[in-house]
Amino acid sequence: MNRTKGDEEEYWNSSKFKAFTFDDEDDELSQLKESKRAVNSLRDFVDDDDDDDDLERVSWSGEPVGSISWSIKETASNSGSNHEREQLKNRNSFSSYAQLPKPASTYSLSSFFRGRTRPGSFQSLSDALSDTSAKSYAPELGRPKGEYRDYSNDWSPSDTVRRLRKGKVCSLERFRSLQDKLQLLEEAVSMHDGNVITAVLIFLKRTLSKEILFRELEVRQVALRHLIHFLKEIGDQKLLLDLFRFLDRTEELALTHYREHLNIQDPEKRKEFLKTCIGLPFSAEDSAHIQDHYTLLERQIIIEGTFSSPVNLKKTFKIPEKQYVLTALAARAKLRAWHDVDALFTTKNWLGYTKKRAPIGFHRVVEILHKNSAPVQILQEYVNLVEDVDTKLNLATKFKCHDVVIDTCRDLKDRQQLLVYRSKVDKGSAEEEKIDTILNSSQIRWKN
């Protein structure tokens, strides 16, 4: 509570206690003044936002308020009588504050800040801090952020490796210098745990340049073998080739390059890739195998495109056209090779125009396709190629090619048949909506 200057002068002028002197350190009023100044300095230090809830308020009436009132009582009991303490209480009562339920302190604030030892119950600052049985109940000040230690960043390389080995989450980002990273790698290798070594290698691979990584691993063969295995597992062929090239391990470099042919599906592209592998520095035995592989693949392509192709067999053994189409259609439909099926019936005239032609009739084509579970979209394409209208409608109705039926009835302008078919489709379906649109169209002149 703030007092006006007049009130403050009236209080000090009316006090019966004598003024502070350097000769009388044990004077009761001097102790009270020092306690008051200590408390005021503490309030200014901790309460920058005028937040009174966290401040330990002090009553100058002498009533006990935590450790401060106890200090005042201790000071008064050492030098004055109970009568004088009551007078001090009545004279100096400016305001009353709520009492916080805290245990009494064993030292005064004046002694705490001045750091001097008093006989009796007072303790010096050093004694108070070294006394584990005594507890300080002064407001605890927030520590600067710099004093808080991130314990996750305080682990040594050996501690970090042990945590990784136990499967605990551990950040490696604190190891920034090359020396720290290499020490971390050596600790991981000394643990003889492949998972930990791989984890550290992944960190080094991400944070070091290729040249530095390769140079350091060249003298650490255990870690090098783990990195090679890891790169093979993840399929990082480019980095693996760079590593073998740096290590001058030409044979492994060639074998790694050769393995890439497994990822090439197109036979022609695979043949061309194998041709580039022939000149690589394989061993004599491996070079012979690579040459044989290329030769066999080259001949296989010739056989599949010429000798074993259906067209070549048809010409060689003079197979009739209809028999050839029936056999080829069933085989390609079974393999669901719809592009080959389309090519089987596509022909070009002398002007270059394409046309679909089926020597067995498209009605048989539709039946064979349906027998081999062709999708409706494929069936509809070939049902539309059936020339006879009745046969087309029957096939379309049988195999539920709704669009073919609806479009054919519309082209025939057969309203009655369209109404009959409307009752066969699902209610609310797209087919029913399409039929209703056609029936309500004013541009069609129906036959009936």
Short mmCIF file of C-alpha atoms in Angstrom, two decimals:
data_model
loop_
_atom_site.label_atom_id
_atom_site.label_comp_id
_atom_site.label_asym_id
_atom_site.label_seq_id
_atom_site.Cartn_x
_atom_site.Cartn_y
_atom_site.Cartn_z
CA MET A 1 0.00 0.00 0.00
CA ASN A 2 1.47 3.35 -1.01
CA ARG A 3 1.54 6.18 1.54
CA THR A 4 1.59 9.87 0.87
CA LYS A 5 4.62 11.87 1.77
CA GLY A 6 2.76 13.56 4.65
CA ASP A 7 1.68 10.26 6.17
CA GLU A 8 5.19 8.92 5.91
CA GLU A 9 6.68 11.96 7.66
CA GLU A 10 4.05 11.83 10.38
CA TYR A 11 4.86 8.20 11.03
CA TRP A 12 8.59 8.70 11.33
CA ASN A 13 8.27 11.90 13.40
CA SER A 14 5.89 10.25 15.88
CA SER A 15 8.01 7.16 16.35
CA LYS A 16 9.53 6.79 19.80
CA PHE A 17 12.37 4.64 18.52
CA LYS A 18 15.70 6.20 17.97
CA ALA A 19 17.27 6.58 14.56
CA PHE A 20 19.60 4.10 12.98
CA THR A 21 23.24 4.24 14.02
CA PHE A 22 26.21 2.24 12.85
CA ASP A 23 27.20 1.64 16.45
CA ASP A 24 24.03 -0.15 17.40
CA GLU A 25 23.42 -2.96 14.95
CA ASP A 26 21.28 -4.80 17.43
CA ASP A 27 18.73 -2.06 17.69
CA GLU A 28 15.19 -3.31 17.12
CA LEU A 29 14.12 -0.51 14.82
CA SER A 30 17.20 -0.86 12.64
CA GLN A 31 16.37 -4.50 12.11
CA LEU A 32 12.81 -3.57 11.22
CA LYS A 33 13.98 -0.97 8.72
CA GLU A 34 16.35 -3.37 7.06
CA SER A 35 13.67 -6.02 6.81
CA LYS A 36 11.31 -3.48 5.27
CA ARG A 37 13.91 -2.39 2.71
CA ALA A 38 14.71 -6.01 1.86
CA VAL A 39 11.06 -6.83 1.30
CA ASN A 40 10.50 -3.72 -0.82
CA SER A 41 13.51 -4.54 -2.97
CA LEU A 42 12.23 -8.09 -3.34
CA ARG A 43 8.80 -6.81 -4.45
CA ASP A 44 10.36 -4.51 -7.05
CA PHE A 45 12.52 -7.38 -8.27
CA VAL A 46 9.87 -10.04 -8.80
CA ASP A 47 6.67 -8.08 -9.52
CA ASP A 48 7.14 -6.25 -12.80
CA ASP A 49 3.50 -6.73 -13.86
CA ASP A 50 1.84 -5.63 -10.59
CA ASP A 51 0.55 -9.15 -10.10
CA ASP A 52 -0.28 -9.25 -6.39
CA ASP A 53 -1.41 -12.86 -6.44
CA ASP A 54 2.12 -14.27 -6.62
CA LEU A 55 3.64 -11.74 -4.10
CA GLU A 56 4.08 -12.55 -0.44
CA ARG A 57 2.46 -9.49 1.16
CA VAL A 58 3.83 -8.04 4.39
CA SER A 59 1.90 -6.24 7.14
CA TRP A 60 3.77 -3.58 9.07
CA SER A 61 1.42 -4.16 11.98
CA GLY A 62 3.69 -6.93 13.18
CA GLU A 63 1.17 -9.74 12.55
CA PRO A 64 2.94 -12.89 11.32
CA VAL A 65 2.87 -13.16 7.48
CA GLY A 66 4.96 -16.19 6.60
CA SER A 67 8.67 -15.93 7.07
CA ILE A 68 8.79 -12.12 7.19
CA SER A 69 6.50 -11.67 10.19
CA TRP A 70 8.39 -14.41 11.94
CA SER A 71 11.62 -12.55 11.29
CA ILE A 72 10.11 -9.38 12.74
CA LYS A 73 8.90 -11.24 15.82
CA GLU A 74 12.29 -12.82 16.26
CA THR A 75 13.95 -9.42 16.04
CA ALA A 76 11.55 -7.88 18.57
CA SER A 77 11.83 -10.77 21.03
CA ASN A 78 15.62 -10.47 21.17
CA SER A 79 15.67 -6.81 22.16
CA GLY A 80 12.28 -5.65 23.52
CA SER A 81 9.48 -6.61 25.86
CA ASN A 82 5.98 -7.73 24.96
CA HIS A 83 4.65 -4.24 25.85
CA GLU A 84 6.95 -2.50 23.37
CA ARG A 85 5.98 -4.99 20.65
CA GLU A 86 2.29 -4.17 21.16
CA GLN A 87 3.04 -0.43 20.91
CA LEU A 88 4.93 -1.00 17.70
CA LYS A 89 2.00 -2.98 16.36
CA ASN A 90 -0.57 -0.26 17.10
CA ARG A 91 1.58 2.61 15.89
CA ASN A 92 2.70 1.11 12.57
CA SER A 93 -0.53 -0.45 11.33
CA PHE A 94 -1.05 0.91 7.82
CA SER A 95 -2.81 -2.02 6.13
CA SER A 96 -3.60 -5.67 6.61
CA TYR A 97 -3.02 -8.41 4.11
CA ALA A 98 -4.14 -12.00 3.85
CA GLN A 99 -1.83 -14.50 5.47
CA LEU A 100 -0.31 -17.21 3.27
CA PRO A 101 -0.15 -20.61 4.96
CA LYS A 102 3.61 -21.10 4.80
CA PRO A 103 5.93 -22.50 7.46
CA ALA A 104 8.15 -20.10 9.37
CA SER A 105 11.61 -19.32 8.06
CA THR A 106 14.68 -19.92 10.15
CA TYR A 107 16.45 -16.80 8.94
CA SER A 108 15.56 -13.12 8.40
CA LEU A 109 15.55 -11.35 5.07
CA SER A 110 17.94 -8.69 6.38
CA SER A 111 20.45 -11.35 7.30
CA PHE A 112 19.76 -13.13 4.05
CA PHE A 113 20.60 -10.14 1.85
CA ARG A 114 23.36 -8.71 4.06
CA GLY A 115 24.94 -12.12 4.46
CA ARG A 116 25.99 -11.57 8.09
CA THR A 117 25.69 -14.11 10.84
CA ARG A 118 23.63 -13.37 13.90
CA PRO A 119 23.78 -15.31 17.10
CA GLY A 120 20.62 -17.20 17.88
CA SER A 121 18.10 -18.11 15.21
CA PHE A 122 19.50 -16.03 12.29
CA GLN A 123 21.64 -17.60 9.56
CA SER A 124 23.95 -16.14 7.01
CA LEU A 125 23.37 -16.58 3.31
CA SER A 126 26.03 -19.23 2.94
CA ASP A 127 24.73 -21.08 6.02
CA ALA A 128 21.14 -20.91 4.80
CA LEU A 129 22.02 -22.27 1.36
CA SER A 130 24.20 -25.04 2.77
CA ASP A 131 21.61 -26.10 5.36
CA THR A 132 19.57 -28.86 3.72
CA SER A 133 17.10 -29.02 6.59
CA ALA A 134 16.11 -25.37 6.15
CA LYS A 135 13.67 -24.41 3.40
CA SER A 136 13.37 -21.03 1.72
CA TYR A 137 9.87 -19.78 1.12
CA ALA A 138 10.75 -16.56 -0.66
CA PRO A 139 9.12 -16.20 -4.10
CA GLU A 140 10.99 -18.36 -6.61
CA LEU A 141 12.22 -16.36 -9.57
CA GLY A 142 12.09 -17.78 -13.10
CA ARG A 143 15.47 -18.88 -14.32
CA PRO A 144 16.82 -17.51 -17.61
CA LYS A 145 16.18 -19.76 -20.55
CA GLY A 146 19.89 -20.22 -21.04
CA GLU A 147 20.12 -21.99 -17.69
CA TYR A 148 17.71 -24.73 -18.75
CA ARG A 149 19.68 -27.59 -20.20
CA ASP A 150 18.35 -29.74 -23.00
CA TYR A 151 19.37 -33.07 -21.62
CA SER A 152 18.80 -34.73 -24.98
CA ASN A 153 21.75 -32.69 -26.26
CA ASP A 154 24.04 -33.57 -23.40
CA TRP A 155 24.58 -37.20 -24.30
CA SER A 156 28.03 -38.24 -25.29
CA PRO A 157 28.55 -40.40 -28.41
CA SER A 158 28.71 -43.53 -26.26
CA ASP A 159 25.50 -42.59 -24.40
CA THR A 160 23.77 -41.85 -27.69
CA VAL A 161 24.79 -45.21 -29.16
CA ARG A 162 23.58 -47.03 -26.05
CA ARG A 163 20.20 -45.32 -26.31
CA LEU A 164 19.95 -46.23 -29.99
CA ARG A 165 20.76 -49.81 -29.17
CA LYS A 166 17.89 -49.89 -26.67
CA GLY A 167 15.51 -48.61 -29.35
CA LYS A 168 14.98 -45.20 -27.78
CA VAL A 169 14.39 -42.05 -29.80
CA CYS A 170 17.59 -40.07 -30.01
CA SER A 171 18.51 -37.05 -32.12
CA LEU A 172 21.90 -37.05 -33.82
CA GLU A 173 21.73 -33.44 -34.99
CA ARG A 174 23.93 -32.19 -32.14
CA PHE A 175 26.92 -33.98 -33.68
CA ARG A 176 27.92 -31.31 -36.16
CA SER A 177 31.66 -31.48 -36.48
CA LEU A 178 33.34 -34.20 -38.52
CA GLN A 179 35.24 -35.36 -35.46
CA ASP A 180 32.04 -35.84 -33.45
CA LYS A 181 30.39 -37.70 -36.30
CA LEU A 182 33.32 -40.05 -36.75
CA GLN A 183 33.47 -40.67 -32.99
CA LEU A 184 29.78 -41.51 -33.08
CA LEU A 185 30.41 -43.98 -35.93
CA GLU A 186 33.30 -45.62 -34.08
CA GLU A 187 31.16 -46.02 -30.96
CA ALA A 188 28.44 -47.64 -33.07
CA VAL A 189 30.91 -50.05 -34.67
CA SER A 190 32.32 -50.97 -31.26
CA MET A 191 28.82 -51.98 -30.15
CA HIS A 192 28.65 -54.57 -32.97
CA ASP A 193 25.01 -53.72 -33.63
CA GLY A 194 24.14 -53.58 -37.33
CA ASN A 195 20.97 -51.53 -36.82
CA VAL A 196 22.83 -48.85 -34.86
CA ILE A 197 25.64 -48.74 -37.42
CA THR A 198 23.12 -48.38 -40.24
CA ALA A 199 21.29 -45.60 -38.39
CA VAL A 200 24.52 -43.65 -37.92
CA LEU A 201 25.51 -44.24 -41.57
CA ILE A 202 22.18 -42.84 -42.75
CA PHE A 203 22.88 -39.74 -40.66
CA LEU A 204 26.38 -39.40 -42.13
CA LYS A 205 25.10 -39.99 -45.67
CA ARG A 206 22.66 -37.12 -45.20
CA THR A 207 25.05 -34.66 -43.56
CA LEU A 208 28.39 -35.32 -45.29
CA SER A 209 29.45 -34.89 -48.88
CA LYS A 210 30.10 -38.03 -50.91
CA GLU A 211 33.82 -37.40 -51.11
CA ILE A 212 34.27 -37.02 -47.34
CA LEU A 213 31.98 -39.96 -46.58
CA PHE A 214 33.77 -42.28 -49.01
CA ARG A 215 37.19 -41.16 -47.78
CA GLU A 216 36.41 -41.84 -44.13
CA LEU A 217 34.69 -45.16 -44.80
CA GLU A 218 37.61 -46.40 -46.88
CA VAL A 219 39.61 -46.87 -43.66
CA ARG A 220 36.62 -48.26 -41.75
CA GLN A 221 35.82 -51.52 -43.49
CA VAL A 222 33.04 -52.65 -41.14
CA ALA A 223 31.07 -49.48 -41.66
CA LEU A 224 31.86 -49.61 -45.40
CA ARG A 225 30.37 -53.09 -45.74
CA HIS A 226 27.23 -51.97 -43.92
CA LEU A 227 26.84 -48.97 -46.24
CA ILE A 228 27.25 -51.12 -49.37
CA HIS A 229 24.63 -53.56 -48.12
CA PHE A 230 22.27 -50.72 -47.24
CA LEU A 231 22.62 -49.09 -50.67
CA LYS A 232 21.89 -52.41 -52.35
CA GLU A 233 18.79 -52.91 -50.20
CA ILE A 234 17.31 -49.49 -51.01
CA GLY A 235 18.33 -49.70 -54.67
CA ASP A 236 20.46 -46.56 -54.72
CA GLN A 237 22.46 -47.70 -57.73
CA LYS A 238 23.85 -44.26 -58.52
CA LEU A 239 25.51 -43.75 -55.14
CA LEU A 240 26.66 -47.37 -55.12
CA LEU A 241 28.34 -46.95 -58.50
CA ASP A 242 30.01 -43.73 -57.29
CA LEU A 243 31.27 -45.56 -54.22
CA PHE A 244 32.77 -48.45 -56.20
CA ARG A 245 34.29 -45.99 -58.64
CA PHE A 246 35.90 -44.08 -55.74
CA LEU A 247 37.21 -47.31 -54.22
CA ASP A 248 38.45 -48.47 -57.63
CA ARG A 249 36.54 -51.73 -57.25
CA THR A 250 35.94 -52.13 -60.97
CA GLU A 251 34.50 -55.64 -60.96
CA GLU A 252 31.85 -54.80 -58.37
CA LEU A 253 31.14 -51.64 -60.33
CA ALA A 254 30.49 -53.69 -63.46
CA LEU A 255 28.29 -56.23 -61.68
CA THR A 256 26.22 -53.45 -60.10
CA HIS A 257 25.70 -51.87 -63.48
CA TYR A 258 24.75 -55.22 -64.99
CA ARG A 259 22.05 -55.83 -62.37
CA GLU A 260 20.12 -52.83 -63.66
CA HIS A 261 18.92 -54.92 -66.63
CA LEU A 262 16.48 -56.64 -64.26
CA ASN A 263 14.44 -53.45 -64.09
CA ILE A 264 14.03 -53.19 -67.88
CA GLN A 265 10.84 -54.83 -69.17
CA ASP A 266 11.03 -54.10 -72.88
CA PRO A 267 13.10 -56.85 -74.63
CA GLU A 268 14.61 -54.49 -77.21
CA LYS A 269 15.71 -51.97 -74.55
CA ARG A 270 17.10 -54.77 -72.41
CA LYS A 271 19.11 -56.06 -75.35
CA GLU A 272 20.58 -52.62 -75.98
CA PHE A 273 21.47 -52.24 -72.29
CA LEU A 274 23.22 -55.62 -72.21
CA LYS A 275 25.24 -54.53 -75.22
CA THR A 276 26.67 -51.68 -73.12
CA CYS A 277 27.69 -54.17 -70.40
CA ILE A 278 29.91 -56.24 -72.70
CA GLY A 279 32.82 -53.82 -72.51
CA LEU A 280 32.77 -53.43 -68.70
CA PRO A 281 35.71 -54.77 -66.62
CA PHE A 282 34.26 -58.15 -65.63
CA SER A 283 36.35 -61.17 -64.86
CA ALA A 284 37.01 -63.50 -67.79
CA GLU A 285 34.30 -65.92 -66.70
CA ASP A 286 31.73 -63.21 -66.09
CA SER A 287 32.49 -61.56 -69.43
CA ALA A 288 31.65 -64.82 -71.20
CA HIS A 289 28.32 -65.04 -69.36
CA ILE A 290 27.40 -61.47 -70.30
CA GLN A 291 28.15 -62.18 -73.96
CA ASP A 292 26.02 -65.35 -73.87
CA HIS A 293 23.16 -63.47 -72.23
CA TYR A 294 23.16 -60.86 -74.95
CA THR A 295 23.26 -63.46 -77.74
CA LEU A 296 20.42 -65.53 -76.29
CA LEU A 297 18.21 -62.49 -75.78
CA GLU A 298 18.86 -61.36 -79.33
CA ARG A 299 17.82 -64.75 -80.72
CA GLN A 300 14.79 -64.94 -78.45
CA ILE A 301 13.52 -61.66 -79.84
CA ILE A 302 13.94 -62.96 -83.38
CA ILE A 303 12.07 -66.18 -82.53
CA GLU A 304 9.15 -64.34 -80.85
CA GLY A 305 8.81 -61.89 -83.65
CA THR A 306 9.30 -64.35 -86.50
CA PHE A 307 9.38 -68.11 -85.99
CA SER A 308 6.95 -68.51 -83.08
CA SER A 309 4.55 -65.69 -83.95
CA PRO A 310 0.95 -66.73 -84.79
CA VAL A 311 1.16 -65.17 -88.24
CA ASN A 312 4.38 -67.06 -89.01
CA LEU A 313 2.87 -70.35 -87.83
CA LYS A 314 -0.25 -69.72 -89.91
CA LYS A 315 1.83 -69.22 -93.04
CA THR A 316 4.22 -72.07 -92.34
CA PHE A 317 1.55 -74.70 -91.65
CA LYS A 318 -1.14 -73.22 -93.96
CA ILE A 319 -3.75 -72.88 -91.20
CA PRO A 320 -7.18 -71.74 -92.49
CA GLU A 321 -8.13 -68.16 -91.69
CA LYS A 322 -11.19 -69.02 -89.59
CA GLN A 323 -9.31 -71.62 -87.53
CA TYR A 324 -6.47 -69.23 -86.97
CA VAL A 325 -8.81 -66.41 -85.84
CA LEU A 326 -10.76 -68.70 -83.50
CA THR A 327 -7.57 -70.01 -81.89
CA ALA A 328 -5.84 -66.65 -81.64
CA LEU A 329 -8.98 -64.92 -80.32
CA ALA A 330 -9.51 -67.50 -77.56
CA ALA A 331 -5.83 -67.33 -76.55
CA ARG A 332 -5.62 -63.53 -76.42
CA ALA A 333 -9.01 -63.17 -74.69
CA LYS A 334 -7.95 -65.68 -72.05
CA LEU A 335 -4.87 -63.55 -71.38
CA ARG A 336 -7.13 -60.46 -71.40
CA ALA A 337 -4.91 -58.92 -74.06
CA TRP A 338 -7.64 -56.72 -75.49
CA HIS A 339 -5.23 -54.68 -77.58
CA ASP A 340 -4.16 -57.84 -79.40
CA VAL A 341 -7.79 -58.79 -79.88
CA ASP A 342 -8.44 -55.43 -81.51
CA ALA A 343 -5.39 -55.83 -83.75
CA LEU A 344 -6.63 -59.27 -84.80
CA PHE A 345 -9.71 -57.78 -86.51
CA THR A 346 -8.24 -54.50 -87.77
CA THR A 347 -7.33 -54.30 -91.42
CA LYS A 348 -6.24 -51.48 -93.73
CA ASN A 349 -7.37 -50.87 -97.27
CA TRP A 350 -5.18 -49.56 -100.07
CA LEU A 351 -6.10 -45.97 -99.15
CA GLY A 352 -4.85 -46.46 -95.60
CA TYR A 353 -8.24 -46.49 -93.90
CA THR A 354 -8.75 -49.01 -91.08
CA LYS A 355 -11.72 -51.32 -90.87
CA LYS A 356 -12.86 -54.11 -88.56
CA ARG A 357 -13.37 -57.47 -90.24
CA ALA A 358 -14.09 -60.88 -88.70
CA PRO A 359 -14.10 -63.97 -90.94
CA ILE A 360 -15.99 -65.89 -88.22
CA GLY A 361 -18.64 -63.19 -87.80
CA PHE A 362 -18.75 -60.71 -84.95
CA HIS A 363 -21.59 -62.60 -83.27
CA ARG A 364 -19.13 -65.47 -82.61
CA VAL A 365 -16.50 -62.98 -81.52
CA VAL A 366 -18.93 -61.63 -78.90
CA GLU A 367 -19.70 -65.11 -77.61
CA ILE A 368 -16.01 -66.03 -77.29
CA LEU A 369 -15.24 -62.75 -75.54
CA HIS A 370 -18.11 -63.23 -73.09
CA LYS A 371 -16.98 -66.81 -72.42
CA ASN A 372 -13.59 -65.39 -71.39
CA SER A 373 -15.19 -62.77 -69.05
CA ALA A 374 -14.57 -59.73 -71.18
CA PRO A 375 -15.81 -56.45 -69.64
CA VAL A 376 -19.07 -54.91 -70.86
CA GLN A 377 -17.24 -52.07 -72.62
CA ILE A 378 -15.37 -54.57 -74.82
CA LEU A 379 -18.53 -56.58 -75.50
CA GLN A 380 -20.50 -53.48 -76.51
CA GLU A 381 -17.83 -52.52 -79.04
CA TYR A 382 -18.13 -55.85 -80.87
CA VAL A 383 -21.92 -56.18 -80.45
CA ASN A 384 -22.25 -52.90 -82.34
CA LEU A 385 -20.30 -54.47 -85.21
CA VAL A 386 -22.93 -57.19 -85.71
CA GLU A 387 -24.72 -56.34 -88.93
CA ASP A 388 -28.04 -58.13 -88.39
CA VAL A 389 -30.26 -55.90 -86.21
CA ASP A 390 -32.24 -58.70 -84.58
CA THR A 391 -29.06 -60.61 -83.76
CA LYS A 392 -27.55 -57.43 -82.36
CA LEU A 393 -30.58 -56.77 -80.13
CA ASN A 394 -30.65 -60.37 -78.91
CA LEU A 395 -26.93 -60.37 -78.05
CA ALA A 396 -27.14 -56.94 -76.42
CA THR A 397 -30.13 -57.99 -74.32
CA LYS A 398 -28.53 -61.34 -73.41
CA PHE A 399 -25.23 -59.83 -72.28
CA LYS A 400 -26.82 -56.67 -70.78
CA CYS A 401 -25.26 -54.22 -73.16
CA HIS A 402 -27.84 -51.57 -72.28
CA ASP A 403 -26.47 -48.75 -74.39
CA VAL A 404 -26.53 -50.93 -77.51
CA VAL A 405 -30.19 -51.88 -76.93
CA ILE A 406 -31.29 -48.29 -76.22
CA ASP A 407 -29.42 -46.82 -79.19
CA THR A 408 -30.69 -49.53 -81.55
CA CYS A 409 -34.35 -49.01 -80.47
CA ARG A 410 -33.90 -45.27 -80.90
CA ASP A 411 -32.47 -45.73 -84.40
CA LEU A 412 -35.37 -48.04 -85.26
CA LYS A 413 -37.80 -45.48 -83.73
CA ASP A 414 -39.42 -48.40 -81.90
CA ARG A 415 -41.09 -46.71 -78.92
CA GLN A 416 -42.94 -49.82 -77.77
CA GLN A 417 -39.80 -51.95 -77.57
CA LEU A 418 -38.01 -49.13 -75.75
CA LEU A 419 -40.83 -48.99 -73.18
CA VAL A 420 -40.58 -52.76 -72.69
CA TYR A 421 -36.85 -52.55 -72.15
CA ARG A 422 -37.32 -49.67 -69.71
CA SER A 423 -39.04 -52.09 -67.33
CA LYS A 424 -35.95 -54.35 -67.39
CA VAL A 425 -33.37 -51.82 -66.25
CA ASP A 426 -32.86 -50.77 -62.64
CA LYS A 427 -35.07 -47.98 -61.37
CA GLY A 428 -33.23 -44.69 -60.97
CA SER A 429 -30.29 -45.95 -63.03
CA ALA A 430 -28.50 -44.01 -65.73
CA GLU A 431 -30.05 -46.31 -68.35
CA GLU A 432 -33.58 -45.49 -67.18
CA GLU A 433 -32.80 -41.79 -67.26
CA LYS A 434 -31.40 -42.14 -70.78
CA ILE A 435 -34.56 -43.96 -71.95
CA ASP A 436 -36.81 -41.27 -70.43
CA THR A 437 -34.83 -38.57 -72.17
CA ILE A 438 -35.24 -40.32 -75.52
CA LEU A 439 -38.94 -40.97 -74.97
CA ASN A 440 -39.59 -37.32 -74.09
CA SER A 441 -37.64 -36.02 -77.07
CA SER A 442 -39.77 -34.16 -79.61
CA GLN A 443 -37.22 -34.64 -82.38
CA ILE A 444 -37.94 -38.36 -82.86
CA ARG A 445 -40.93 -39.46 -84.93
CA TRP A 446 -41.87 -42.85 -83.48
CA LYS A 447 -43.29 -45.62 -85.63
CA ASN A 448 -45.87 -46.67 -83.00
#
